């Protein structure tokens, strides 16, 4: 059976640009087009030429290679022709291949917000579509407030859809502008529209004000709409738009949709999904949501021992799709919720072979659970787990011994009252029979300790030369007098690998030093493995 085509329309650069706190530069826009083309969407709505200098420049040339480059704007204003409307002409004279004009489809809103009659609004819509079609643009109408308008006056809302189609629009997009419509209402109204207009001319644009934009979009598709609009990671006005990063894999992988529809997105492009979503967050300078469907770091992660045991036998036990289909990874964590299956999986990841009936596994498991009850948290500190495991299994090489360390912070106030801080750390270590002492100044005690510890590591110095501390997080557990401090250190080296180590103590300096010490130990373990490979 041949499949029906479903079109993906991205509005990250237009509705997404209406997100509070997000402003795209020209460079951002160009780079985001690159991400969208890696995914393979059909349409990229690049913004609103004429509305601001960046969008106008963006539309001065064609920015897409495969996707239809689409310009957004509003229908012509009352009292002038489309030819004399600079806003409409801005779109028609742009490099866009397609245009998408917003027109109100709720008669009440036409009277209140535009202060014109519904008939005049409809005439503006029709004139604008005709002008755009005459300019050779693939033309779309976004029917603003369509669902609320349909509930209030279905005849008027439908007359906007029919007027646009008769005037030559390729698509009419039904917008849940206020984002308050329920999936069952969306389905019912879309069914009524596709009873009079072919579904392959109808699109859906849903906002997420009740957290149901994706559900509303899927309901519209099931009811007959054939173009879906949305944004990367669901950004957009107020609570955002339908999240394409959730919609695309659902449409591509879930049999209820995949058996009926084909998309422009290939399996190879779908496997870029996680990378695209994370690269987009990077560009927005924000951390990716761990629990995002399909692409979050936790999307295919399990902590529970019972689940890890079943996953080891059959991945589909706790995975609704294979993680690699969307470019994500499976992870089985070690924590208080773990069983031996979690340990075996984590040990295998670190290249430590242990049999399931090895009695040392029970010792390791009780060690993990005991330490977690004291504040350690190994699910975020995999490198510390590798060190603990090697220690308990008796296979941790002895690199060096810290014989003492000290950090001091001195505040000096000069005669003018200016405060000057001096932070210094001293670390003494023993390597074989050699005693080494390093002193360093830093911008805080942890920085000074880190610098002192790494300053002279004797025969190991050249093995840690490329590592650096990337992030440092402190958390106080159990407030009050019994408080302990948990420190998580993130490190990386020239290979690009990042690793996480943890320290716990009532004293923040001790906790930090433990995490720093383990970070260096992990790096030495890495290089030890590399050296033994070279020696082989
Ligand atoms: C539901 C949506 O998300 S629609 C997308 C909304 N996006 C944006 O507005 C972002 C970009 N917008 C802008 O930069 C500016 O609003 C501009 C450049 C488009 C217009 O700026 P201004 O000319 O100063 O108008 P302003 O923004 O104050 O008001 C919008 C005007 O358009 C009119 N208008 C709104 N929708 C439409 C429409 N579909 N068709 C015709 N006119 C419309 C309004 O009645 C109002 O007219 P008025 O100035 O006579 O009162
Ligand atoms: C056009 C649009 O973004 C809306 O109606 O929500």
Coordinates of C-alpha atoms and ligand atoms in Angstrom, one line a residue:
X1 CA 0.0 0.0 0.0
X2 CA 1.5 3.4 -1.0
X3 CA 1.9 5.8 1.9
X4 CA 0.5 9.3 2.1
X5 CA 3.1 12.1 2.4
X6 CA 3.2 14.1 5.7
X7 CA 5.0 17.4 5.5
X8 CA 7.2 18.8 8.3
X9 CA 7.2 22.6 8.7
X10 CA 9.7 24.2 11.1
X11 CA 9.0 27.6 12.6
X12 CA 11.9 27.7 15.1
X13 CA 13.2 30.9 13.5
X14 CA 9.8 32.6 13.4
X15 CA 7.5 31.5 16.3
X16 CA 10.6 30.3 18.1
X17 CA 12.0 33.8 17.9
X18 CA 8.9 35.0 19.8
X19 CA 10.1 33.0 22.9
X20 CA 10.8 35.2 25.9
X21 CA 14.6 35.3 26.5
X22 CA 15.6 34.1 23.0
X23 CA 17.0 36.5 20.4
X24 CA 18.6 35.0 17.3
X25 CA 21.5 36.8 15.6
X26 CA 22.1 36.4 11.8
X27 CA 24.8 33.8 12.6
X28 CA 22.4 31.9 14.9
X29 CA 19.8 31.7 12.1
X30 CA 22.3 30.5 9.5
X31 CA 23.6 27.8 11.9
X32 CA 20.1 26.7 12.9
X33 CA 19.2 26.2 9.2
X34 CA 22.2 23.9 9.1
X35 CA 20.8 21.9 12.0
X36 CA 17.3 21.7 10.4
X37 CA 18.8 20.5 7.1
X38 CA 20.6 17.8 8.9
X39 CA 17.2 16.6 10.0
X40 CA 15.6 17.1 6.6
X41 CA 12.4 19.0 7.3
X42 CA 10.3 20.1 4.3
X43 CA 9.9 23.8 5.1
X44 CA 12.0 26.3 7.1
X45 CA 10.1 29.4 8.1
X46 CA 13.1 31.8 8.5
X47 CA 11.3 34.8 10.0
X48 CA 9.6 38.0 9.0
X49 CA 11.3 40.0 6.3
X50 CA 10.7 43.7 6.9
X51 CA 10.0 43.3 10.6
X52 CA 13.6 43.8 11.7
X53 CA 17.0 44.3 10.1
X54 CA 18.3 40.7 10.9
X55 CA 15.2 39.1 9.3
X56 CA 15.4 41.4 6.3
X57 CA 19.1 40.5 5.8
X58 CA 18.4 36.9 6.4
X59 CA 15.9 36.9 3.5
X60 CA 18.3 38.8 1.2
X61 CA 19.5 35.5 -0.1
X62 CA 18.2 31.9 -0.2
X63 CA 19.5 30.2 3.0
X64 CA 18.3 26.6 2.5
X65 CA 19.6 23.9 0.2
X66 CA 16.8 21.3 0.4
X67 CA 14.0 22.7 2.5
X68 CA 11.5 25.2 1.1
X69 CA 12.7 28.6 2.3
X70 CA 9.6 30.3 3.8
X71 CA 8.9 33.9 4.8
X72 CA 6.2 34.8 7.4
X73 CA 4.1 38.0 7.4
X74 CA 0.6 39.3 7.9
X75 CA -2.1 39.7 5.3
X76 CA -2.4 43.2 3.7
X77 CA -3.8 45.9 5.9
X78 CA -7.2 47.3 5.2
X79 CA -7.5 50.4 3.0
X80 CA -4.7 49.6 0.6
X81 CA -3.9 47.0 -2.1
X82 CA -1.5 44.2 -1.7
X83 CA 0.7 45.9 -4.3
X84 CA 0.8 49.0 -2.1
X85 CA 1.4 47.2 1.2
X86 CA 5.1 47.4 2.1
X87 CA 4.7 44.4 4.5
X88 CA 3.3 42.1 1.9
X89 CA 5.8 43.3 -0.7
X90 CA 8.6 42.7 1.8
X91 CA 7.8 39.0 1.6
X92 CA 7.1 38.9 -2.2
X93 CA 10.4 40.6 -3.0
X94 CA 12.4 38.4 -0.6
X95 CA 14.4 35.4 -1.6
X96 CA 11.8 33.1 -0.1
X97 CA 10.3 30.4 -2.3
X98 CA 7.2 30.1 -0.1
X99 CA 5.2 32.6 2.0
X100 CA 3.1 32.1 5.0
X101 CA 0.6 34.9 5.9
X102 CA -1.2 35.1 9.2
X103 CA -4.9 36.0 8.9
X104 CA -7.4 36.1 11.7
X105 CA -10.1 33.4 11.4
X106 CA -12.2 34.4 14.5
X107 CA -14.7 37.1 13.6
X108 CA -14.8 38.5 17.1
X109 CA -11.0 39.0 17.1
X110 CA -11.2 40.7 13.6
X111 CA -13.6 43.3 15.1
X112 CA -11.7 43.8 18.4
X113 CA -8.1 43.6 17.3
X114 CA -8.1 44.7 13.7
X115 CA -11.1 47.0 14.1
X116 CA -12.4 46.0 10.6
X117 CA -15.4 44.0 9.5
X118 CA -15.1 40.2 9.0
X119 CA -15.9 40.7 5.3
X120 CA -13.0 43.2 4.9
X121 CA -10.6 40.8 6.6
X122 CA -11.7 38.0 4.3
X123 CA -11.1 40.3 1.3
X124 CA -7.6 41.2 2.6
X125 CA -6.8 37.5 3.0
X126 CA -8.0 36.7 -0.6
X127 CA -6.1 39.7 -2.2
X128 CA -2.9 38.7 -0.3
X129 CA -3.0 35.1 -1.4
X130 CA -3.7 36.1 -5.0
X131 CA -0.8 38.6 -5.0
X132 CA 1.6 36.0 -3.5
X133 CA 0.5 33.3 -6.0
X134 CA 1.0 35.8 -8.8
X135 CA 4.5 36.5 -7.5
X136 CA 5.2 32.7 -7.9
X137 CA 5.4 31.9 -4.3
X138 CA 4.1 28.7 -2.8
X139 CA 1.5 30.4 -0.6
X140 CA 0.2 29.4 2.9
X141 CA -2.2 31.0 5.2
X142 CA -1.9 30.6 9.0
X143 CA -5.5 30.9 10.3
X144 CA -4.9 32.6 13.6
X145 CA -7.3 31.6 16.4
X146 CA -8.9 29.0 14.1
X147 CA -10.1 26.6 16.8
X148 CA -11.5 29.2 19.2
X149 CA -13.0 31.0 16.1
X150 CA -14.5 27.8 14.8
X151 CA -16.2 27.1 18.2
X152 CA -17.7 30.7 18.2
X153 CA -18.6 31.0 14.5
X154 CA -17.8 27.9 12.4
X155 CA -19.1 29.4 9.2
X156 CA -16.7 32.4 9.3
X157 CA -13.7 30.3 10.3
X158 CA -14.5 27.9 7.4
X159 CA -15.0 30.8 5.0
X160 CA -11.4 31.9 5.7
X161 CA -10.1 28.4 4.8
X162 CA -12.2 28.1 1.7
X163 CA -11.3 31.7 0.6
X164 CA -7.6 30.9 0.9
X165 CA -7.9 27.6 -1.1
X166 CA -10.0 29.2 -3.8
X167 CA -7.5 32.0 -4.2
X168 CA -4.7 29.5 -4.8
X169 CA -3.1 28.8 -1.4
X170 CA -1.1 25.5 -1.3
X171 CA -1.7 25.1 2.5
X172 CA -4.1 26.5 5.1
X173 CA -2.7 26.0 8.5
X174 CA -5.2 25.7 11.4
X175 CA -3.7 27.5 14.4
X176 CA -4.5 26.8 18.1
X177 CA -3.1 30.3 18.8
X178 CA -3.9 30.4 22.5
X179 CA -3.0 26.8 23.0
X180 CA -6.1 25.9 25.1
X181 CA -7.8 23.4 22.9
X182 CA -8.1 19.8 23.9
X183 CA -7.0 16.9 21.6
X184 CA -10.6 15.6 21.2
X185 CA -11.8 19.1 20.1
X186 CA -8.9 19.4 17.7
X187 CA -9.8 16.0 16.2
X188 CA -13.5 16.9 15.9
X189 CA -12.9 20.3 14.2
X190 CA -10.2 19.0 11.8
X191 CA -12.5 16.3 10.7
X192 CA -15.2 18.9 9.9
X193 CA -12.7 20.9 7.9
X194 CA -11.4 18.0 5.9
X195 CA -15.0 17.0 5.1
X196 CA -15.0 20.1 2.8
X197 CA -11.3 20.7 2.0
X198 CA -8.8 18.0 1.0
X199 CA -6.6 17.1 4.0
X200 CA -3.4 17.4 1.9
X201 CA -4.0 21.2 1.9
X202 CA -4.5 21.4 5.7
X203 CA -1.8 22.0 8.3
X204 CA -1.8 22.2 12.1
X205 CA 0.1 24.8 14.3
X206 CA -0.4 24.0 18.0
X207 CA 0.8 25.9 21.1
X208 CA 1.7 24.2 24.3
X209 CA -0.3 26.1 26.9
X210 CA -1.8 23.0 28.3
X211 CA 1.2 20.8 27.7
X212 CA -0.6 19.1 24.8
X213 CA 0.8 20.7 21.7
X214 CA 2.3 17.4 20.5
X215 CA -0.9 15.5 21.4
X216 CA -3.0 18.1 19.6
X217 CA -0.8 17.9 16.5
X218 CA -1.0 14.1 16.4
X219 CA -4.8 14.3 16.9
X220 CA -5.0 16.7 13.9
X221 CA -2.9 14.3 11.8
X222 CA -5.1 11.3 12.7
X223 CA -8.1 13.5 11.8
X224 CA -6.7 14.3 8.4
X225 CA -4.2 17.2 8.5
X226 CA -1.1 16.6 6.4
X227 CA 1.3 19.4 7.3
X228 CA 2.6 19.7 10.9
X229 CA 4.3 22.8 12.2
X230 CA 6.6 22.9 15.2
X231 CA 9.9 24.0 16.6
X232 CA 13.2 22.5 17.8
X233 CA 12.9 21.5 21.4
X234 CA 9.4 23.1 21.5
X235 CA 10.5 26.7 21.9
X236 CA 7.9 29.4 20.9
X237 CA 5.6 32.1 22.2
X238 CA 4.5 31.7 25.9
X239 CA 4.7 27.9 26.7
X240 CA 6.1 27.1 23.2
X241 CA 5.0 25.2 20.1
X242 CA 4.6 21.5 19.3
X243 CA 8.1 20.0 19.8
X244 CA 9.4 18.7 16.4
X245 CA 12.1 16.7 18.3
X246 CA 9.2 14.7 19.8
X247 CA 6.9 14.7 16.9
X248 CA 9.3 13.6 14.2
X249 CA 10.3 10.3 15.8
X250 CA 6.8 9.6 16.8
X251 CA 5.6 10.1 13.2
X252 CA 8.5 8.1 11.8
X253 CA 8.7 5.2 14.3
X254 CA 5.2 4.6 15.7
X255 CA 3.4 2.1 13.5
X256 CA 0.1 4.0 13.8
X257 CA 1.7 6.8 11.9
X258 CA 4.7 5.1 10.2
X259 CA 2.4 2.5 8.4
X260 CA 0.3 5.3 6.9
X261 CA 2.7 8.2 6.2
X262 CA 6.0 8.8 4.6
X263 CA 8.3 11.8 5.7
X264 CA 11.1 13.6 3.9
X265 CA 13.3 12.5 6.8
X266 CA 15.4 9.3 6.2
X267 CA 16.5 6.8 8.9
X268 CA 20.0 8.3 8.7
X269 CA 18.7 11.8 9.3
X270 CA 16.5 10.6 12.1
X271 CA 19.7 9.3 13.8
X272 CA 20.9 12.9 13.9
X273 CA 17.9 13.9 16.1
X274 CA 19.7 13.8 19.5
X275 CA 22.7 15.6 18.2
X276 CA 20.6 18.3 16.6
X277 CA 18.5 18.8 19.7
X278 CA 21.6 19.1 21.9
X279 CA 23.5 21.4 19.5
X280 CA 20.4 23.7 19.4
X281 CA 20.4 23.9 23.3
X282 CA 24.1 24.6 23.1
X283 CA 23.4 27.5 20.7
X284 CA 20.8 28.8 23.2
X285 CA 23.4 28.5 25.9
X286 CA 21.3 26.3 28.1
X287 CA 21.6 22.8 29.4
X288 CA 19.6 20.1 27.6
X289 CA 16.6 18.6 29.5
X290 CA 17.7 15.2 30.8
X291 CA 14.1 13.9 30.6
X292 CA 13.2 15.1 27.1
X293 CA 11.4 12.3 25.2
X294 CA 13.7 10.4 22.7
X295 CA 16.7 12.7 23.1
X296 CA 17.2 13.4 26.8
X297 CA 20.3 11.9 28.6
X298 CA 17.8 9.9 30.7
X299 CA 15.5 8.8 27.9
X300 CA 17.2 5.4 27.7
X301 CA 18.7 5.3 31.1
X302 CA 17.8 2.9 33.9
X303 CA 18.8 2.9 37.6
X304 CA 16.5 0.2 38.8
X305 CA 18.2 -3.2 39.4
X306 CA 15.2 -5.2 38.2
X307 CA 15.1 -3.2 35.0
X308 CA 18.8 -3.6 34.4
X309 CA 18.5 -7.3 34.8
X310 CA 15.7 -7.6 32.2
X311 CA 17.5 -5.1 29.8
X312 CA 20.6 -7.4 29.8
X313 CA 18.4 -10.1 28.4
X314 CA 16.2 -8.1 26.1
X315 CA 16.6 -4.4 25.4
X316 CA 13.0 -3.9 24.5
X317 CA 12.0 -4.8 28.1
X318 CA 12.2 -1.1 29.0
X319 CA 12.7 0.7 25.7
X320 CA 9.9 1.8 23.5
X321 CA 12.2 2.3 20.5
X322 CA 15.9 1.5 20.0
X323 CA 18.0 4.5 21.3
X324 CA 20.3 4.4 18.2
X325 CA 17.3 5.1 15.9
X326 CA 17.3 8.6 17.3
X327 CA 21.0 8.9 17.9
X328 CA 20.7 8.5 21.7
X329 CA 22.4 5.9 23.9
X330 CA 21.4 3.4 26.4
X331 CA 22.8 3.8 30.0
X332 CA 22.5 1.6 33.0
X333 CA 23.5 3.5 36.1
X334 CA 24.9 2.4 39.4
X335 CA 23.1 3.8 42.5
X336 CA 21.2 2.8 45.6
X337 CA 18.5 1.4 43.3
X338 CA 21.0 -0.9 41.6
X339 CA 21.4 -4.7 41.6
X340 CA 24.3 -6.8 40.3
X341 CA 23.1 -6.4 36.7
X342 CA 23.7 -2.6 36.9
X343 CA 27.2 -3.3 38.2
X344 CA 28.0 -5.8 35.5
X345 CA 26.8 -3.4 32.8
X346 CA 28.9 -0.5 34.3
X347 CA 31.9 -2.7 34.8
X348 CA 31.7 -3.8 31.2
X349 CA 31.5 -0.2 30.1
X350 CA 34.8 0.4 31.9
X351 CA 36.4 -2.7 30.4
X352 CA 36.5 -4.6 33.8
X353 CA 35.6 -8.2 33.2
X354 CA 33.8 -9.9 36.2
X355 CA 31.6 -13.0 36.2
X356 CA 28.1 -12.7 37.5
X357 CA 28.7 -15.2 40.3
X358 CA 32.0 -13.5 41.5
X359 CA 31.5 -12.9 45.2
X360 CA 33.4 -9.6 45.0
X361 CA 30.3 -8.2 43.2
X362 CA 28.2 -8.5 46.5
X363 CA 31.0 -6.6 48.3
X364 CA 31.0 -3.9 45.6
X365 CA 27.2 -3.6 45.7
X366 CA 27.1 -3.2 49.4
X367 CA 30.0 -0.7 49.2
X368 CA 28.1 1.4 46.6
X369 CA 24.8 1.3 48.7
X370 CA 26.7 2.2 51.9
X371 CA 28.5 5.1 50.3
X372 CA 25.3 6.4 48.6
X373 CA 23.6 6.4 52.0
X374 CA 26.4 8.7 53.2
X375 CA 25.9 11.2 50.4
X376 CA 27.8 9.8 47.4
X377 CA 25.9 9.6 44.1
X378 CA 27.5 7.4 41.5
X379 CA 24.9 7.8 38.8
X380 CA 26.4 11.2 38.0
X381 CA 30.0 10.2 38.8
X382 CA 30.9 7.3 36.6
X383 CA 34.7 7.9 36.9
X384 CA 34.5 7.6 40.7
X385 CA 32.5 4.4 40.3
X386 CA 35.3 3.0 38.1
X387 CA 37.9 3.8 40.8
X388 CA 35.8 2.4 43.6
X389 CA 35.1 -0.8 41.6
X390 CA 38.9 -1.3 40.9
X391 CA 39.7 -0.6 44.6
X392 CA 37.1 -3.2 45.8
X393 CA 38.1 -5.7 43.2
X394 CA 41.8 -5.2 44.1
X395 CA 42.9 -4.0 40.7
X396 CA 43.5 -0.3 41.3
X397 CA 47.2 0.5 40.6
X398 CA 48.9 2.6 43.3
X399 CA 50.0 5.8 41.6
X400 CA 50.9 8.2 44.4
X401 CA 50.1 9.0 48.1
X402 CA 49.0 12.4 49.3
X403 CA 50.7 12.9 52.6
X404 CA 49.2 16.3 53.4
X405 CA 47.4 19.2 51.9
X406 CA 46.4 22.7 53.1
X407 CA 44.5 25.6 51.7
X408 CA 44.4 29.1 53.2
X409 CA 42.4 32.2 52.3
X410 CA 43.7 35.5 53.6
X411 CA 41.8 38.8 53.2
X412 CA 43.9 41.9 53.3
X413 CA 42.5 45.4 53.7
X414 CA 44.7 48.3 52.7
X415 CA 44.6 51.9 54.1
X416 CA 42.1 52.9 51.4
X417 CA 39.8 50.1 52.6
X418 CA 40.3 48.0 49.5
X419 CA 39.9 44.2 50.0
X420 CA 42.5 41.9 48.5
X421 CA 42.3 38.2 48.8
X422 CA 45.2 35.8 48.7
X423 CA 44.4 32.1 48.3
X424 CA 47.2 29.6 48.5
X425 CA 47.4 25.8 48.7
X426 CA 50.2 23.4 49.6
X427 CA 50.1 19.7 48.6
X428 CA 52.7 17.1 49.6
X429 CA 52.7 13.8 47.8
X430 CA 55.0 10.7 47.8
X431 CA 55.7 8.7 44.6
X432 CA 57.7 5.6 45.3
X433 CA 60.4 7.0 47.6
X434 CA 60.3 10.5 46.2
X435 CA 58.6 13.3 48.3
X436 CA 57.2 16.2 46.3
X437 CA 55.8 19.5 47.6
X438 CA 53.9 22.0 45.4
X439 CA 52.5 25.4 46.2
X440 CA 50.0 27.3 44.1
X441 CA 47.9 30.4 44.3
X442 CA 44.4 30.4 42.9
X443 CA 41.2 32.4 42.7
X444 CA 39.7 30.3 45.5
X445 CA 40.8 27.4 47.7
X446 CA 39.6 24.7 45.3
X447 CA 41.3 26.3 42.3
X448 CA 44.5 26.6 44.3
X449 CA 44.4 23.0 45.5
X450 CA 43.7 21.8 41.9
X451 CA 46.7 23.8 40.6
X452 CA 49.0 22.6 43.4
X453 CA 48.0 19.0 43.0
X454 CA 48.7 19.0 39.3
X455 CA 51.8 21.2 39.4
X456 CA 54.3 18.4 40.0
X457 CA 53.2 14.8 39.7
X458 CA 56.8 13.6 39.2
X459 CA 57.0 10.8 36.7
X460 CA 53.3 11.1 35.9
X461 CA 53.3 14.9 35.1
X462 CA 53.4 14.4 31.3
X463 CA 50.4 12.0 31.5
X464 CA 48.1 14.7 33.0
X465 CA 49.3 17.6 31.0
X466 CA 46.2 17.9 28.8
X467 CA 43.5 17.5 31.4
X468 CA 41.5 20.4 32.8
X469 CA 38.8 21.0 35.3
X470 CA 35.6 22.1 33.4
X471 CA 33.0 22.4 36.1
X472 CA 32.6 22.2 39.8
X473 CA 29.3 21.8 41.6
X474 CA 28.7 21.9 45.4
X475 CA 25.6 20.7 47.1
X476 CA 24.9 20.7 50.8
X477 CA 23.1 17.6 52.0
X478 CA 21.0 17.3 55.2
X479 CA 21.0 20.9 56.3
X480 CA 21.8 21.9 59.9
X481 CA 24.7 20.8 62.1
X482 CA 24.8 17.3 60.5
X483 CA 25.3 18.7 57.0
X484 CA 27.7 17.1 54.6
X485 CA 29.0 18.6 51.4
X486 CA 28.9 16.7 48.1
X487 CA 31.3 18.0 45.4
X488 CA 31.0 17.0 41.8
X489 CA 34.0 17.7 39.5
X490 CA 33.8 17.6 35.7
X491 CA 37.1 17.2 33.9
X492 CA 38.1 16.7 30.3
X493 CA 41.3 16.1 28.2
X494 CA 42.5 16.6 24.7
X495 CA 40.7 13.5 23.5
X496 CA 37.4 15.3 24.2
X497 CA 36.3 12.8 26.8
X498 CA 34.6 14.2 29.9
X499 CA 34.5 12.4 33.2
X500 CA 32.9 13.1 36.5
X501 CA 34.2 12.4 40.0
X502 CA 32.7 13.0 43.4
X503 CA 33.8 13.8 47.0
X504 CA 31.7 13.8 50.2
X505 CA 32.7 15.2 53.5
X506 CA 31.4 17.5 56.3
X507 CA 34.3 19.8 55.1
X508 CA 34.0 21.4 51.7
X509 CA 37.8 21.4 51.2
X510 CA 38.1 17.7 51.9
X511 CA 35.2 16.9 49.6
X512 CA 36.7 19.0 46.8
X513 CA 40.1 17.4 47.3
X514 CA 38.7 13.9 47.1
X515 CA 36.9 14.7 43.8
X516 CA 40.1 16.3 42.4
X517 CA 42.2 13.4 43.5
X518 CA 39.9 10.9 41.9
X519 CA 39.8 13.0 38.7
X520 CA 43.6 12.7 38.4
X521 CA 43.5 9.0 39.3
X522 CA 40.9 8.4 36.6
X523 CA 43.1 10.2 34.0
X524 CA 46.1 8.1 35.1
X525 CA 44.0 5.0 34.7
X526 CA 43.1 6.1 31.2
X527 CA 46.7 6.7 30.2
X528 CA 47.7 3.4 31.9
X529 CA 45.3 1.6 29.6
X530 CA 46.7 3.5 26.6
X531 CA 50.3 2.7 27.6
X532 CA 49.6 -1.0 28.0
X533 CA 48.0 -1.0 24.6
X534 CA 51.2 0.6 23.1
X535 CA 53.4 -2.0 25.0
X536 CA 51.4 -4.9 23.6
Ligands
LIG1 C1 -0.1 34.5 16.4 C2 1.2 35.0 15.9 O1 2.2 34.5 16.5 S1 1.3 36.1 14.7 C3 3.0 36.5 14.6 C4 3.3 37.7 15.4 N1 4.7 38.0 15.3 C5 5.1 39.2 15.4 O2 4.3 40.2 15.6 C6 6.6 39.5 15.3 C7 7.0 40.5 14.3 N2 6.2 41.7 14.4 C8 6.8 43.0 14.3 O3 8.0 43.2 14.2 C9 5.8 44.1 14.2 O4 4.6 43.8 14.9 C10 5.5 44.5 12.7 C11 6.8 45.1 12.1 C12 5.0 43.3 11.9 C13 4.4 45.5 12.7 O5 4.7 46.6 13.5 P1 3.7 47.9 13.6 O6 3.4 48.3 12.2 O7 4.4 48.8 14.5 O8 2.4 47.3 14.2 P2 2.1 46.7 15.6 O9 3.0 45.6 15.8 O10 2.0 47.8 16.7 O11 0.5 46.2 15.4 C14 0.2 45.2 14.4 C15 -0.7 45.9 13.4 O12 -1.0 44.9 12.4 C16 -2.4 44.7 12.3 N3 -2.6 43.3 12.0 C17 -2.4 42.2 12.9 N4 -2.7 41.1 12.2 C18 -3.0 41.4 11.0 C19 -3.3 40.6 9.9 N5 -3.4 39.3 9.9 N6 -3.6 41.3 8.7 C20 -3.5 42.6 8.6 N7 -3.2 43.4 9.7 C21 -2.9 42.8 10.8 C22 -3.0 45.1 13.6 O13 -4.3 45.5 13.6 C23 -2.1 46.3 14.0 O14 -2.5 47.4 13.2 P3 -2.5 48.9 13.7 O15 -1.0 49.3 13.7 O16 -3.2 49.7 12.6 O17 -3.1 48.9 15.0
LIG2 C1 0.4 32.1 13.5 C2 0.7 31.7 14.8 O1 1.8 31.6 15.2 C3 -0.4 31.3 15.7 O2 -1.6 31.6 15.4 O3 -0.2 30.8 16.8

